[in-house]
Coordinates of C-alpha atoms in Angstrom, one line a residue:
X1337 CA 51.3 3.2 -1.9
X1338 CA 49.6 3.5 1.4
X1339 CA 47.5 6.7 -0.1
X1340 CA 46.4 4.7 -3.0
X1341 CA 45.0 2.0 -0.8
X1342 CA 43.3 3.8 1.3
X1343 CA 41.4 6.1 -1.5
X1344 CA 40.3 2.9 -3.5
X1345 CA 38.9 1.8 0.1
X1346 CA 37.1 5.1 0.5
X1347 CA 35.7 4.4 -3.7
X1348 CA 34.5 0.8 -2.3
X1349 CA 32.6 2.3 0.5
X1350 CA 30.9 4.9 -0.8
X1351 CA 29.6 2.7 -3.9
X1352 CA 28.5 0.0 -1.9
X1353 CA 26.5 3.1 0.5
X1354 CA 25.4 4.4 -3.0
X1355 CA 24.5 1.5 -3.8
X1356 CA 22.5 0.1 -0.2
X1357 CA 20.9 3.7 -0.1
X1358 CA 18.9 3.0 -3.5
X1359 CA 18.0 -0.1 -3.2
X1360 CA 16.3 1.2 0.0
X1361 CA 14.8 4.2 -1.6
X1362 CA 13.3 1.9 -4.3
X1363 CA 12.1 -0.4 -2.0
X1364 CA 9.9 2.0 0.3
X1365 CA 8.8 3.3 -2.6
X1366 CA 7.2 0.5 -4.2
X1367 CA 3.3 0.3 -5.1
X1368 CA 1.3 -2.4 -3.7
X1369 CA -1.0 -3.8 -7.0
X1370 CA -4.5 -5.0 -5.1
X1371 CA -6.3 -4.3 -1.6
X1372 CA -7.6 -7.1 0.5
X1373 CA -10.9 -5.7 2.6
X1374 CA -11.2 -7.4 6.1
X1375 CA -14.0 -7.0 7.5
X1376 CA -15.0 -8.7 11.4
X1377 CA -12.1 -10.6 10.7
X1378 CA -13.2 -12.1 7.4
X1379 CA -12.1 -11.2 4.0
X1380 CA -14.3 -9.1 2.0
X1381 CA -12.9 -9.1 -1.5
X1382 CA -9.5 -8.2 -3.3
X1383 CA -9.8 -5.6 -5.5
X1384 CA -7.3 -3.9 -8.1
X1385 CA -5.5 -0.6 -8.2
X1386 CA -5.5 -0.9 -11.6
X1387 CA -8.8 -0.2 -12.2
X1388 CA -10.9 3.2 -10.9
X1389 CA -14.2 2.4 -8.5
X1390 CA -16.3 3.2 -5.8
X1391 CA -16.9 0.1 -3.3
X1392 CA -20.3 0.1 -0.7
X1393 CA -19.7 -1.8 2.6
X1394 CA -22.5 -2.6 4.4
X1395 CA -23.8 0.5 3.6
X1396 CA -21.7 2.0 6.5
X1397 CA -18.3 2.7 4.6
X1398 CA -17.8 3.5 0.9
X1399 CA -14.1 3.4 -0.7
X1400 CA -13.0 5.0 -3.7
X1401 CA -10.3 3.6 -6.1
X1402 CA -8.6 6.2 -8.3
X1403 CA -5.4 6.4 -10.0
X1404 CA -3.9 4.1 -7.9
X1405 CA -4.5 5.0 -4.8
X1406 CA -7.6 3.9 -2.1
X1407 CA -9.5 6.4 0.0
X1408 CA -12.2 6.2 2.4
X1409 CA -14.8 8.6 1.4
X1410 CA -17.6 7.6 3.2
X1411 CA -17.9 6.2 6.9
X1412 CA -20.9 6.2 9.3
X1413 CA -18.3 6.0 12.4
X1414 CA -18.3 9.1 14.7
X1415 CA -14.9 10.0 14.4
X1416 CA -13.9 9.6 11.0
X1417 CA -10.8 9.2 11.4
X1418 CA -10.7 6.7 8.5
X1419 CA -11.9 9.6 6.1
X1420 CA -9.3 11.2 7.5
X1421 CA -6.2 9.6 7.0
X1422 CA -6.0 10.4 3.4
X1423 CA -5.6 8.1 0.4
X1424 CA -2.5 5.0 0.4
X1425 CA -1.0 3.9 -2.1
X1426 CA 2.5 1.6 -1.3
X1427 CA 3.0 -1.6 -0.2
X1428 CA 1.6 -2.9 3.3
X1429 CA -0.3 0.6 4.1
X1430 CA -3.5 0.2 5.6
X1431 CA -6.7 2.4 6.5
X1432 CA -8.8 0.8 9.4
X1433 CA -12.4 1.6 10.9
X1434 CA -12.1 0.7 14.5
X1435 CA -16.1 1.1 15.3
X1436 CA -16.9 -1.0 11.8
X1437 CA -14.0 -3.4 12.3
X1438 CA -12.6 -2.8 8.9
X1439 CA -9.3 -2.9 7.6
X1440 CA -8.1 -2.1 4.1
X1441 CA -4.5 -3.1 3.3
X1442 CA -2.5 -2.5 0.4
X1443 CA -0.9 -5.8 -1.0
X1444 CA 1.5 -6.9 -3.8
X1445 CA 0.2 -8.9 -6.0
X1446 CA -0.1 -9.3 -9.8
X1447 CA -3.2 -11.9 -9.5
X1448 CA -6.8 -11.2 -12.0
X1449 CA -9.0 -9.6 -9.9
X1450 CA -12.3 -9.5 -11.1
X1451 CA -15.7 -9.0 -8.7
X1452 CA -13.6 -8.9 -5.3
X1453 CA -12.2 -12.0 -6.2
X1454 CA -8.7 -13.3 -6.7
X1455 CA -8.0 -15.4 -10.0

């Protein structure tokens, strides 16, 4: 009796672990759905991941959208460590410009986006 107990309390743990392991493995893998471009503290423009572009700033950085990721592929800064960090794609990632004060952050959202604008 004691040995049955004590296996169906070993079942009930390791299904709720199976069970808390993927909902956190689903979670940190989710994709954000727009960027929001901040730039000196004031929003630039929202912009979907959905749809493949190239985005001038200021003539100093240049984004590129493409299959549902955002890159920098263009900076005027003297370190480039922006072009550097690669491309993001999930959920509250960022790529930031110190010397252009310029932050591009991934966001969830499943709002129209149409000319930098949110609908």
């Amino acid at each position: 009796m004691k040995n049955k107990t004590l296996r169906n309390d070993l079942i009930v743990i390791v299904i709720l672990f199976l069970i808390i392991g993927g909902l956190f493995f689903f979670k940190s893998r989710k994709q954000g759905q727009l960027i929001e471009i901040t730039k000196d503290n004031q929003i630039y423009g929202y912009y979907s991941l959905n749809e493949d572009q190239i985005i001038k700033i200021d003539q100093e950085n240049t984004i590129q959208i493409k299959n549902q990721k955002v890159k920098m592929i263009q900076a005027t800064c003297p370190d480039h460590l922006c072009i550097k960090q690669g491309a993001i794609d999930k959920k509250g990632s960022t790529i930031v410009c110190l010397p252009h004060h310029l932050i591009i952050e991934i966001k969830e959202g499943k709002e129209e986006v149409q000319d930098g604008k949110v609908y």
